[in-house]
Amino acid sequence: MGFLGYLLMGSVVYVVAFMINIKLLRQKRQTGEIDSMTHPVMIAYLLGCFVVMLGVSMLLGRFVLNHQGFDWAFIGVNSLVATVIFYFGLNPDTSQMDLPD
């Protein structure tokens, strides 16, 4: 995959994670139910992303990139990169800089 492929994949994964953060996790963080990234809910989301990306990477390598067989190095690295990007979307920086009056 070239630069644009990774950019597109990263954008999609980041937007999905950010929407999960806004729709499902923001209320739980405000009430204090989820307090860190080692919470079982957060770990489940990250593992789920990794497993889904394993399947997506297998399909990309086989049908889009025309690899003969499964290129396990590509699949592993691609899934890991997508999971790291998913982490940054799931746990965005919550500090906010307000404009001065």
PDB file of N, CA and C in Angstrom:
ATOM      1  N   MET A   1       0.839  -1.163   0.000  1.00  0.00           N
ATOM      2  CA  MET A   1       0.000   0.000   0.000  1.00  0.00           C
ATOM      3  C   MET A   1       0.885   1.228   0.000  1.00  0.00           C
ATOM      4  N   GLY A   2       0.498   2.184  -0.769  1.00  0.00           N
ATOM      5  CA  GLY A   2       1.242   3.419  -0.838  1.00  0.00           C
ATOM      6  C   GLY A   2       0.791   4.411   0.212  1.00  0.00           C
ATOM      7  N   PHE A   3       1.347   5.583   0.113  1.00  0.00           N
ATOM      8  CA  PHE A   3       1.060   6.643   1.081  1.00  0.00           C
ATOM      9  C   PHE A   3      -0.425   6.982   1.115  1.00  0.00           C
ATOM     10  N   LEU A   4      -1.046   7.115  -0.043  1.00  0.00           N
ATOM     11  CA  LEU A   4      -2.467   7.485  -0.079  1.00  0.00           C
ATOM     12  C   LEU A   4      -3.360   6.379   0.478  1.00  0.00           C
ATOM     13  N   GLY A   5      -2.965   5.132   0.283  1.00  0.00           N
ATOM     14  CA  GLY A   5      -3.731   4.022   0.849  1.00  0.00           C
ATOM     15  C   GLY A   5      -3.717   4.043   2.363  1.00  0.00           C
ATOM     16  N   TYR A   6      -2.527   4.259   2.935  1.00  0.00           N
ATOM     17  CA  TYR A   6      -2.432   4.350   4.391  1.00  0.00           C
ATOM     18  C   TYR A   6      -3.135   5.599   4.914  1.00  0.00           C
ATOM     19  N   LEU A   7      -3.077   6.677   4.180  1.00  0.00           N
ATOM     20  CA  LEU A   7      -3.761   7.898   4.595  1.00  0.00           C
ATOM     21  C   LEU A   7      -5.271   7.688   4.616  1.00  0.00           C
ATOM     22  N   LEU A   8      -5.807   7.028   3.607  1.00  0.00           N
ATOM     23  CA  LEU A   8      -7.234   6.741   3.558  1.00  0.00           C
ATOM     24  C   LEU A   8      -7.641   5.778   4.666  1.00  0.00           C
ATOM     25  N   MET A   9      -6.865   4.708   4.847  1.00  0.00           N
ATOM     26  CA  MET A   9      -7.172   3.737   5.892  1.00  0.00           C
ATOM     27  C   MET A   9      -7.115   4.400   7.271  1.00  0.00           C
ATOM     28  N   GLY A  10      -6.093   5.197   7.511  1.00  0.00           N
ATOM     29  CA  GLY A  10      -5.964   5.875   8.795  1.00  0.00           C
ATOM     30  C   GLY A  10      -7.091   6.852   9.044  1.00  0.00           C
ATOM     31  N   SER A  11      -7.513   7.544   8.002  1.00  0.00           N
ATOM     32  CA  SER A  11      -8.619   8.497   8.146  1.00  0.00           C
ATOM     33  C   SER A  11      -9.912   7.786   8.520  1.00  0.00           C
ATOM     34  N   VAL A  12     -10.193   6.690   7.863  1.00  0.00           N
ATOM     35  CA  VAL A  12     -11.425   5.944   8.141  1.00  0.00           C
ATOM     36  C   VAL A  12     -11.399   5.386   9.558  1.00  0.00           C
ATOM     37  N   VAL A  13     -10.275   4.795   9.947  1.00  0.00           N
ATOM     38  CA  VAL A  13     -10.167   4.207  11.279  1.00  0.00           C
ATOM     39  C   VAL A  13     -10.265   5.293  12.351  1.00  0.00           C
ATOM     40  N   TYR A  14      -9.627   6.436  12.130  1.00  0.00           N
ATOM     41  CA  TYR A  14      -9.664   7.524  13.107  1.00  0.00           C
ATOM     42  C   TYR A  14     -11.084   8.069  13.258  1.00  0.00           C
ATOM     43  N   VAL A  15     -11.792   8.265  12.165  1.00  0.00           N
ATOM     44  CA  VAL A  15     -13.156   8.791  12.228  1.00  0.00           C
ATOM     45  C   VAL A  15     -14.082   7.806  12.946  1.00  0.00           C
ATOM     46  N   VAL A  16     -13.931   6.519  12.679  1.00  0.00           N
ATOM     47  CA  VAL A  16     -14.759   5.517  13.366  1.00  0.00           C
ATOM     48  C   VAL A  16     -14.497   5.551  14.868  1.00  0.00           C
ATOM     49  N   ALA A  17     -13.224   5.609  15.250  1.00  0.00           N
ATOM     50  CA  ALA A  17     -12.890   5.647  16.676  1.00  0.00           C
ATOM     51  C   ALA A  17     -13.383   6.930  17.333  1.00  0.00           C
ATOM     52  N   PHE A  18     -13.265   8.039  16.639  1.00  0.00           N
ATOM     53  CA  PHE A  18     -13.722   9.312  17.200  1.00  0.00           C
ATOM     54  C   PHE A  18     -15.235   9.317  17.379  1.00  0.00           C
ATOM     55  N   MET A  19     -15.961   8.727  16.441  1.00  0.00           N
ATOM     56  CA  MET A  19     -17.417   8.644  16.584  1.00  0.00           C
ATOM     57  C   MET A  19     -17.804   7.713  17.735  1.00  0.00           C
ATOM     58  N   ILE A  20     -17.076   6.623  17.930  1.00  0.00           N
ATOM     59  CA  ILE A  20     -17.322   5.756  19.081  1.00  0.00           C
ATOM     60  C   ILE A  20     -17.081   6.537  20.364  1.00  0.00           C
ATOM     61  N   ASN A  21     -16.022   7.327  20.366  1.00  0.00           N
ATOM     62  CA  ASN A  21     -15.722   8.142  21.543  1.00  0.00           C
ATOM     63  C   ASN A  21     -16.847   9.121  21.841  1.00  0.00           C
ATOM     64  N   ILE A  22     -17.340   9.794  20.829  1.00  0.00           N
ATOM     65  CA  ILE A  22     -18.383  10.794  21.041  1.00  0.00           C
ATOM     66  C   ILE A  22     -19.716  10.148  21.414  1.00  0.00           C
ATOM     67  N   LYS A  23     -20.121   9.113  20.691  1.00  0.00           N
ATOM     68  CA  LYS A  23     -21.451   8.530  20.884  1.00  0.00           C
ATOM     69  C   LYS A  23     -21.546   7.604  22.093  1.00  0.00           C
ATOM     70  N   LEU A  24     -20.490   6.832  22.390  1.00  0.00           N
ATOM     71  CA  LEU A  24     -20.602   5.813  23.421  1.00  0.00           C
ATOM     72  C   LEU A  24     -19.776   6.074  24.673  1.00  0.00           C
ATOM     73  N   LEU A  25     -18.607   6.651  24.528  1.00  0.00           N
ATOM     74  CA  LEU A  25     -17.686   6.711  25.658  1.00  0.00           C
ATOM     75  C   LEU A  25     -17.683   8.039  26.403  1.00  0.00           C
ATOM     76  N   ARG A  26     -18.100   9.109  25.773  1.00  0.00           N
ATOM     77  CA  ARG A  26     -18.023  10.423  26.425  1.00  0.00           C
ATOM     78  C   ARG A  26     -18.865  10.466  27.699  1.00  0.00           C
ATOM     79  N   GLN A  27     -20.076   9.925  27.665  1.00  0.00           N
ATOM     80  CA  GLN A  27     -20.930   9.943  28.845  1.00  0.00           C
ATOM     81  C   GLN A  27     -20.323   9.108  29.968  1.00  0.00           C
ATOM     82  N   LYS A  28     -19.736   7.968  29.620  1.00  0.00           N
ATOM     83  CA  LYS A  28     -19.126   7.113  30.639  1.00  0.00           C
ATOM     84  C   LYS A  28     -17.885   7.759  31.241  1.00  0.00           C
ATOM     85  N   ARG A  29     -17.153   8.516  30.446  1.00  0.00           N
ATOM     86  CA  ARG A  29     -15.975   9.208  30.980  1.00  0.00           C
ATOM     87  C   ARG A  29     -16.386  10.348  31.902  1.00  0.00           C
ATOM     88  N   GLN A  30     -17.450  11.046  31.567  1.00  0.00           N
ATOM     89  CA  GLN A  30     -17.890  12.163  32.397  1.00  0.00           C
ATOM     90  C   GLN A  30     -18.436  11.692  33.742  1.00  0.00           C
ATOM     91  N   THR A  31     -19.053  10.517  33.772  1.00  0.00           N
ATOM     92  CA  THR A  31     -19.560   9.983  35.040  1.00  0.00           C
ATOM     93  C   THR A  31     -18.482   9.253  35.828  1.00  0.00           C
ATOM     94  N   GLY A  32     -17.341   9.013  35.213  1.00  0.00           N
ATOM     95  CA  GLY A  32     -16.239   8.362  35.917  1.00  0.00           C
ATOM     96  C   GLY A  32     -16.222   6.856  35.810  1.00  0.00           C
ATOM     97  N   GLU A  33     -17.087   6.280  34.979  1.00  0.00           N
ATOM     98  CA  GLU A  33     -17.097   4.826  34.821  1.00  0.00           C
ATOM     99  C   GLU A  33     -15.817   4.338  34.147  1.00  0.00           C
ATOM    100  N   ILE A  34     -15.366   5.061  33.145  1.00  0.00           N
ATOM    101  CA  ILE A  34     -14.126   4.725  32.453  1.00  0.00           C
ATOM    102  C   ILE A  34     -13.106   5.782  32.843  1.00  0.00           C
ATOM    103  N   ASP A  35     -12.050   5.340  33.506  1.00  0.00           N
ATOM    104  CA  ASP A  35     -11.087   6.307  34.005  1.00  0.00           C
ATOM    105  C   ASP A  35      -9.710   6.202  33.360  1.00  0.00           C
ATOM    106  N   SER A  36      -9.416   5.100  32.682  1.00  0.00           N
ATOM    107  CA  SER A  36      -8.093   4.974  32.062  1.00  0.00           C
ATOM    108  C   SER A  36      -8.182   4.076  30.835  1.00  0.00           C
ATOM    109  N   MET A  37      -7.082   4.010  30.113  1.00  0.00           N
ATOM    110  CA  MET A  37      -7.051   3.171  28.912  1.00  0.00           C
ATOM    111  C   MET A  37      -6.891   1.697  29.247  1.00  0.00           C
ATOM    112  N   THR A  38      -6.655   1.358  30.505  1.00  0.00           N
ATOM    113  CA  THR A  38      -6.569  -0.047  30.890  1.00  0.00           C
ATOM    114  C   THR A  38      -7.918  -0.599  31.349  1.00  0.00           C
ATOM    115  N   HIS A  39      -8.967   0.195  31.207  1.00  0.00           N
ATOM    116  CA  HIS A  39     -10.321  -0.257  31.528  1.00  0.00           C
ATOM    117  C   HIS A  39     -10.701  -1.365  30.547  1.00  0.00           C
ATOM    118  N   PRO A  40     -11.400  -2.398  31.005  1.00  0.00           N
ATOM    119  CA  PRO A  40     -11.753  -3.521  30.111  1.00  0.00           C
ATOM    120  C   PRO A  40     -12.547  -3.111  28.866  1.00  0.00           C
ATOM    121  N   VAL A  41     -13.365  -2.090  28.953  1.00  0.00           N
ATOM    122  CA  VAL A  41     -14.123  -1.630  27.784  1.00  0.00           C
ATOM    123  C   VAL A  41     -13.169  -1.096  26.709  1.00  0.00           C
ATOM    124  N   MET A  42     -12.191  -0.310  27.124  1.00  0.00           N
ATOM    125  CA  MET A  42     -11.235   0.258  26.176  1.00  0.00           C
ATOM    126  C   MET A  42     -10.369  -0.832  25.548  1.00  0.00           C
ATOM    127  N   ILE A  43      -9.939  -1.785  26.358  1.00  0.00           N
ATOM    128  CA  ILE A  43      -9.133  -2.888  25.836  1.00  0.00           C
ATOM    129  C   ILE A  43      -9.951  -3.718  24.857  1.00  0.00           C
ATOM    130  N   ALA A  44     -11.227  -3.911  25.143  1.00  0.00           N
ATOM    131  CA  ALA A  44     -12.089  -4.671  24.228  1.00  0.00           C
ATOM    132  C   ALA A  44     -12.228  -3.952  22.886  1.00  0.00           C
ATOM    133  N   TYR A  45     -12.381  -2.628  22.906  1.00  0.00           N
ATOM    134  CA  TYR A  45     -12.465  -1.879  21.650  1.00  0.00           C
ATOM    135  C   TYR A  45     -11.164  -1.997  20.850  1.00  0.00           C
ATOM    136  N   LEU A  46     -10.027  -1.901  21.525  1.00  0.00           N
ATOM    137  CA  LEU A  46      -8.744  -1.997  20.824  1.00  0.00           C
ATOM    138  C   LEU A  46      -8.515  -3.395  20.248  1.00  0.00           C
ATOM    139  N   LEU A  47      -8.831  -4.431  21.023  1.00  0.00           N
ATOM    140  CA  LEU A  47      -8.698  -5.786  20.506  1.00  0.00           C
ATOM    141  C   LEU A  47      -9.670  -6.050  19.363  1.00  0.00           C
ATOM    142  N   GLY A  48     -10.870  -5.516  19.477  1.00  0.00           N
ATOM    143  CA  GLY A  48     -11.835  -5.654  18.390  1.00  0.00           C
ATOM    144  C   GLY A  48     -11.351  -5.005  17.112  1.00  0.00           C
ATOM    145  N   CYS A  49     -10.769  -3.820  17.242  1.00  0.00           N
ATOM    146  CA  CYS A  49     -10.218  -3.145  16.070  1.00  0.00           C
ATOM    147  C   CYS A  49      -9.101  -3.970  15.452  1.00  0.00           C
ATOM    148  N   PHE A  50      -8.220  -4.527  16.290  1.00  0.00           N
ATOM    149  CA  PHE A  50      -7.105  -5.324  15.778  1.00  0.00           C
ATOM    150  C   PHE A  50      -7.608  -6.555  15.021  1.00  0.00           C
ATOM    151  N   VAL A  51      -8.604  -7.231  15.571  1.00  0.00           N
ATOM    152  CA  VAL A  51      -9.140  -8.432  14.927  1.00  0.00           C
ATOM    153  C   VAL A  51      -9.831  -8.082  13.611  1.00  0.00           C
ATOM    154  N   VAL A  52     -10.621  -7.013  13.614  1.00  0.00           N
ATOM    155  CA  VAL A  52     -11.290  -6.593  12.374  1.00  0.00           C
ATOM    156  C   VAL A  52     -10.256  -6.220  11.312  1.00  0.00           C
ATOM    157  N   MET A  53      -9.209  -5.519  11.735  1.00  0.00           N
ATOM    158  CA  MET A  53      -8.175  -5.107  10.780  1.00  0.00           C
ATOM    159  C   MET A  53      -7.347  -6.283  10.284  1.00  0.00           C
ATOM    160  N   LEU A  54      -7.247  -7.360  11.058  1.00  0.00           N
ATOM    161  CA  LEU A  54      -6.597  -8.565  10.541  1.00  0.00           C
ATOM    162  C   LEU A  54      -7.354  -9.081   9.324  1.00  0.00           C
ATOM    163  N   GLY A  55      -8.679  -9.153   9.446  1.00  0.00           N
ATOM    164  CA  GLY A  55      -9.492  -9.600   8.314  1.00  0.00           C
ATOM    165  C   GLY A  55      -9.447  -8.649   7.139  1.00  0.00           C
ATOM    166  N   VAL A  56      -9.534  -7.358   7.413  1.00  0.00           N
ATOM    167  CA  VAL A  56      -9.484  -6.363   6.341  1.00  0.00           C
ATOM    168  C   VAL A  56      -8.122  -6.400   5.643  1.00  0.00           C
ATOM    169  N   SER A  57      -7.062  -6.549   6.422  1.00  0.00           N
ATOM    170  CA  SER A  57      -5.715  -6.593   5.834  1.00  0.00           C
ATOM    171  C   SER A  57      -5.512  -7.846   4.989  1.00  0.00           C
ATOM    172  N   MET A  58      -6.095  -8.958   5.428  1.00  0.00           N
ATOM    173  CA  MET A  58      -6.024 -10.175   4.620  1.00  0.00           C
ATOM    174  C   MET A  58      -6.708  -9.969   3.276  1.00  0.00           C
ATOM    175  N   LEU A  59      -7.894  -9.364   3.314  1.00  0.00           N
ATOM    176  CA  LEU A  59      -8.622  -9.119   2.070  1.00  0.00           C
ATOM    177  C   LEU A  59      -7.903  -8.110   1.182  1.00  0.00           C
ATOM    178  N   LEU A  60      -7.334  -7.066   1.773  1.00  0.00           N
ATOM    179  CA  LEU A  60      -6.578  -6.078   0.993  1.00  0.00           C
ATOM    180  C   LEU A  60      -5.372  -6.715   0.315  1.00  0.00           C
ATOM    181  N   GLY A  61      -4.631  -7.494   1.074  1.00  0.00           N
ATOM    182  CA  GLY A  61      -3.442  -8.121   0.508  1.00  0.00           C
ATOM    183  C   GLY A  61      -3.782  -9.113  -0.578  1.00  0.00           C
ATOM    184  N   ARG A  62      -4.831  -9.862  -0.381  1.00  0.00           N
ATOM    185  CA  ARG A  62      -5.184 -10.916  -1.342  1.00  0.00           C
ATOM    186  C   ARG A  62      -5.813 -10.361  -2.617  1.00  0.00           C
ATOM    187  N   PHE A  63      -6.767  -9.446  -2.487  1.00  0.00           N
ATOM    188  CA  PHE A  63      -7.538  -9.039  -3.647  1.00  0.00           C
ATOM    189  C   PHE A  63      -7.132  -7.687  -4.225  1.00  0.00           C
ATOM    190  N   VAL A  64      -6.690  -6.753  -3.407  1.00  0.00           N
ATOM    191  CA  VAL A  64      -6.321  -5.440  -3.920  1.00  0.00           C
ATOM    192  C   VAL A  64      -4.856  -5.417  -4.357  1.00  0.00           C
ATOM    193  N   LEU A  65      -3.986  -5.973  -3.500  1.00  0.00           N
ATOM    194  CA  LEU A  65      -2.551  -5.946  -3.799  1.00  0.00           C
ATOM    195  C   LEU A  65      -2.066  -7.182  -4.540  1.00  0.00           C
ATOM    196  N   ASN A  66      -2.944  -8.166  -4.722  1.00  0.00           N
ATOM    197  CA  ASN A  66      -2.656  -9.386  -5.482  1.00  0.00           C
ATOM    198  C   ASN A  66      -1.461 -10.162  -4.943  1.00  0.00           C
ATOM    199  N   HIS A  67      -1.365 -10.289  -3.600  1.00  0.00           N
ATOM    200  CA  HIS A  67      -0.325 -11.127  -3.014  1.00  0.00           C
ATOM    201  C   HIS A  67      -0.699 -12.587  -3.224  1.00  0.00           C
ATOM    202  N   GLN A  68       0.296 -13.402  -3.517  1.00  0.00           N
ATOM    203  CA  GLN A  68       0.064 -14.837  -3.640  1.00  0.00           C
ATOM    204  C   GLN A  68       0.107 -15.427  -2.240  1.00  0.00           C
ATOM    205  N   GLY A  69      -0.992 -15.947  -1.763  1.00  0.00           N
ATOM    206  CA  GLY A  69      -1.070 -16.415  -0.383  1.00  0.00           C
ATOM    207  C   GLY A  69      -1.264 -15.234   0.554  1.00  0.00           C
ATOM    208  N   PHE A  70      -0.996 -15.470   1.825  1.00  0.00           N
ATOM    209  CA  PHE A  70      -1.142 -14.410   2.813  1.00  0.00           C
ATOM    210  C   PHE A  70       0.230 -13.894   3.201  1.00  0.00           C
ATOM    211  N   ASP A  71       0.413 -12.604   3.105  1.00  0.00           N
ATOM    212  CA  ASP A  71       1.655 -11.955   3.510  1.00  0.00           C
ATOM    213  C   ASP A  71       1.487 -11.542   4.970  1.00  0.00           C
ATOM    214  N   TRP A  72       1.946 -12.398   5.879  1.00  0.00           N
ATOM    215  CA  TRP A  72       1.682 -12.204   7.301  1.00  0.00           C
ATOM    216  C   TRP A  72       2.365 -10.971   7.854  1.00  0.00           C
ATOM    217  N   ALA A  73       3.517 -10.604   7.311  1.00  0.00           N
ATOM    218  CA  ALA A  73       4.181  -9.384   7.775  1.00  0.00           C
ATOM    219  C   ALA A  73       3.324  -8.155   7.440  1.00  0.00           C
ATOM    220  N   PHE A  74       2.808  -8.094   6.231  1.00  0.00           N
ATOM    221  CA  PHE A  74       1.933  -6.997   5.829  1.00  0.00           C
ATOM    222  C   PHE A  74       0.680  -6.963   6.695  1.00  0.00           C
ATOM    223  N   ILE A  75       0.078  -8.121   6.920  1.00  0.00           N
ATOM    224  CA  ILE A  75      -1.162  -8.196   7.686  1.00  0.00           C
ATOM    225  C   ILE A  75      -0.938  -7.732   9.118  1.00  0.00           C
ATOM    226  N   GLY A  76       0.147  -8.188   9.734  1.00  0.00           N
ATOM    227  CA  GLY A  76       0.429  -7.813  11.118  1.00  0.00           C
ATOM    228  C   GLY A  76       0.739  -6.333  11.279  1.00  0.00           C
ATOM    229  N   VAL A  77       1.608  -5.808  10.400  1.00  0.00           N
ATOM    230  CA  VAL A  77       1.985  -4.395  10.498  1.00  0.00           C
ATOM    231  C   VAL A  77       0.799  -3.494  10.179  1.00  0.00           C
ATOM    232  N   ASN A  78       0.043  -3.834   9.158  1.00  0.00           N
ATOM    233  CA  ASN A  78      -1.119  -3.039   8.777  1.00  0.00           C
ATOM    234  C   ASN A  78      -2.151  -3.011   9.904  1.00  0.00           C
ATOM    235  N   SER A  79      -2.394  -4.141  10.538  1.00  0.00           N
ATOM    236  CA  SER A  79      -3.355  -4.202  11.641  1.00  0.00           C
ATOM    237  C   SER A  79      -2.859  -3.425  12.851  1.00  0.00           C
ATOM    238  N   LEU A  80      -1.576  -3.513  13.129  1.00  0.00           N
ATOM    239  CA  LEU A  80      -1.017  -2.787  14.269  1.00  0.00           C
ATOM    240  C   LEU A  80      -1.065  -1.280  14.053  1.00  0.00           C
ATOM    241  N   VAL A  81      -0.735  -0.835  12.846  1.00  0.00           N
ATOM    242  CA  VAL A  81      -0.789   0.602  12.535  1.00  0.00           C
ATOM    243  C   VAL A  81      -2.223   1.111  12.655  1.00  0.00           C
ATOM    244  N   ALA A  82      -3.176   0.356  12.139  1.00  0.00           N
ATOM    245  CA  ALA A  82      -4.576   0.775  12.219  1.00  0.00           C
ATOM    246  C   ALA A  82      -5.061   0.814  13.666  1.00  0.00           C
ATOM    247  N   THR A  83      -4.605  -0.118  14.493  1.00  0.00           N
ATOM    248  CA  THR A  83      -5.011  -0.134  15.896  1.00  0.00           C
ATOM    249  C   THR A  83      -4.433   1.053  16.659  1.00  0.00           C
ATOM    250  N   VAL A  84      -3.203   1.437  16.354  1.00  0.00           N
ATOM    251  CA  VAL A  84      -2.609   2.615  16.997  1.00  0.00           C
ATOM    252  C   VAL A  84      -3.367   3.876  16.603  1.00  0.00           C
ATOM    253  N   ILE A  85      -3.728   3.999  15.343  1.00  0.00           N
ATOM    254  CA  ILE A  85      -4.511   5.152  14.896  1.00  0.00           C
ATOM    255  C   ILE A  85      -5.893   5.132  15.557  1.00  0.00           C
ATOM    256  N   PHE A  86      -6.473   3.946  15.697  1.00  0.00           N
ATOM    257  CA  PHE A  86      -7.757   3.793  16.373  1.00  0.00           C
ATOM    258  C   PHE A  86      -7.650   4.252  17.826  1.00  0.00           C
ATOM    259  N   TYR A  87      -6.534   3.934  18.475  1.00  0.00           N
ATOM    260  CA  TYR A  87      -6.300   4.369  19.858  1.00  0.00           C
ATOM    261  C   TYR A  87      -6.323   5.889  19.966  1.00  0.00           C
ATOM    262  N   PHE A  88      -5.666   6.576  19.036  1.00  0.00           N
ATOM    263  CA  PHE A  88      -5.637   8.030  19.082  1.00  0.00           C
ATOM    264  C   PHE A  88      -7.017   8.631  18.823  1.00  0.00           C
ATOM    265  N   GLY A  89      -7.838   7.995  18.021  1.00  0.00           N
ATOM    266  CA  GLY A  89      -9.201   8.469  17.815  1.00  0.00           C
ATOM    267  C   GLY A  89     -10.100   8.176  18.999  1.00  0.00           C
ATOM    268  N   LEU A  90      -9.842   7.054  19.680  1.00  0.00           N
ATOM    269  CA  LEU A  90     -10.651   6.652  20.826  1.00  0.00           C
ATOM    270  C   LEU A  90     -10.320   7.469  22.062  1.00  0.00           C
ATOM    271  N   ASN A  91      -9.111   7.971  22.129  1.00  0.00           N
ATOM    272  CA  ASN A  91      -8.660   8.722  23.301  1.00  0.00           C
ATOM    273  C   ASN A  91      -8.091  10.067  22.850  1.00  0.00           C
ATOM    274  N   PRO A  92      -8.937  10.955  22.336  1.00  0.00           N
ATOM    275  CA  PRO A  92      -8.421  12.231  21.832  1.00  0.00           C
ATOM    276  C   PRO A  92      -7.984  13.149  22.971  1.00  0.00           C
ATOM    277  N   ASP A  93      -7.203  14.124  22.616  1.00  0.00           N
ATOM    278  CA  ASP A  93      -6.766  15.118  23.593  1.00  0.00           C
ATOM    279  C   ASP A  93      -7.971  15.961  23.978  1.00  0.00           C
ATOM    280  N   THR A  94      -8.278  15.982  25.264  1.00  0.00           N
ATOM    281  CA  THR A  94      -9.480  16.684  25.701  1.00  0.00           C
ATOM    282  C   THR A  94      -9.192  18.094  26.174  1.00  0.00           C
ATOM    283  N   SER A  95      -7.924  18.508  26.169  1.00  0.00           N
ATOM    284  CA  SER A  95      -7.644  19.873  26.564  1.00  0.00           C
ATOM    285  C   SER A  95      -8.143  20.819  25.467  1.00  0.00           C
ATOM    286  N   GLN A  96      -8.570  21.972  25.874  1.00  0.00           N
ATOM    287  CA  GLN A  96      -9.170  22.901  24.926  1.00  0.00           C
ATOM    288  C   GLN A  96      -8.595  24.293  25.163  1.00  0.00           C
ATOM    289  N   MET A  97      -8.201  24.918  24.102  1.00  0.00           N
ATOM    290  CA  MET A  97      -7.685  26.279  24.204  1.00  0.00           C
ATOM    291  C   MET A  97      -8.773  27.243  23.754  1.00  0.00           C
ATOM    292  N   ASP A  98      -9.345  27.970  24.703  1.00  0.00           N
ATOM    293  CA  ASP A  98     -10.386  28.936  24.380  1.00  0.00           C
ATOM    294  C   ASP A  98      -9.734  30.224  23.886  1.00  0.00           C
ATOM    295  N   LEU A  99     -10.409  30.873  22.977  1.00  0.00           N
ATOM    296  CA  LEU A  99      -9.905  32.160  22.483  1.00  0.00           C
ATOM    297  C   LEU A  99     -10.014  33.211  23.576  1.00  0.00           C
ATOM    298  N   PRO A 100      -9.017  34.084  23.681  1.00  0.00           N
ATOM    299  CA  PRO A 100      -9.101  35.120  24.714  1.00  0.00           C
ATOM    300  C   PRO A 100     -10.196  36.129  24.409  1.00  0.00           C
ATOM    301  N   ASP A 101     -10.704  36.755  25.445  1.00  0.00           N
ATOM    302  CA  ASP A 101     -11.759  37.754  25.279  1.00  0.00           C
ATOM    303  C   ASP A 101     -11.189  39.069  24.805  1.00  0.00           C
TER     304      ASP A 101
END
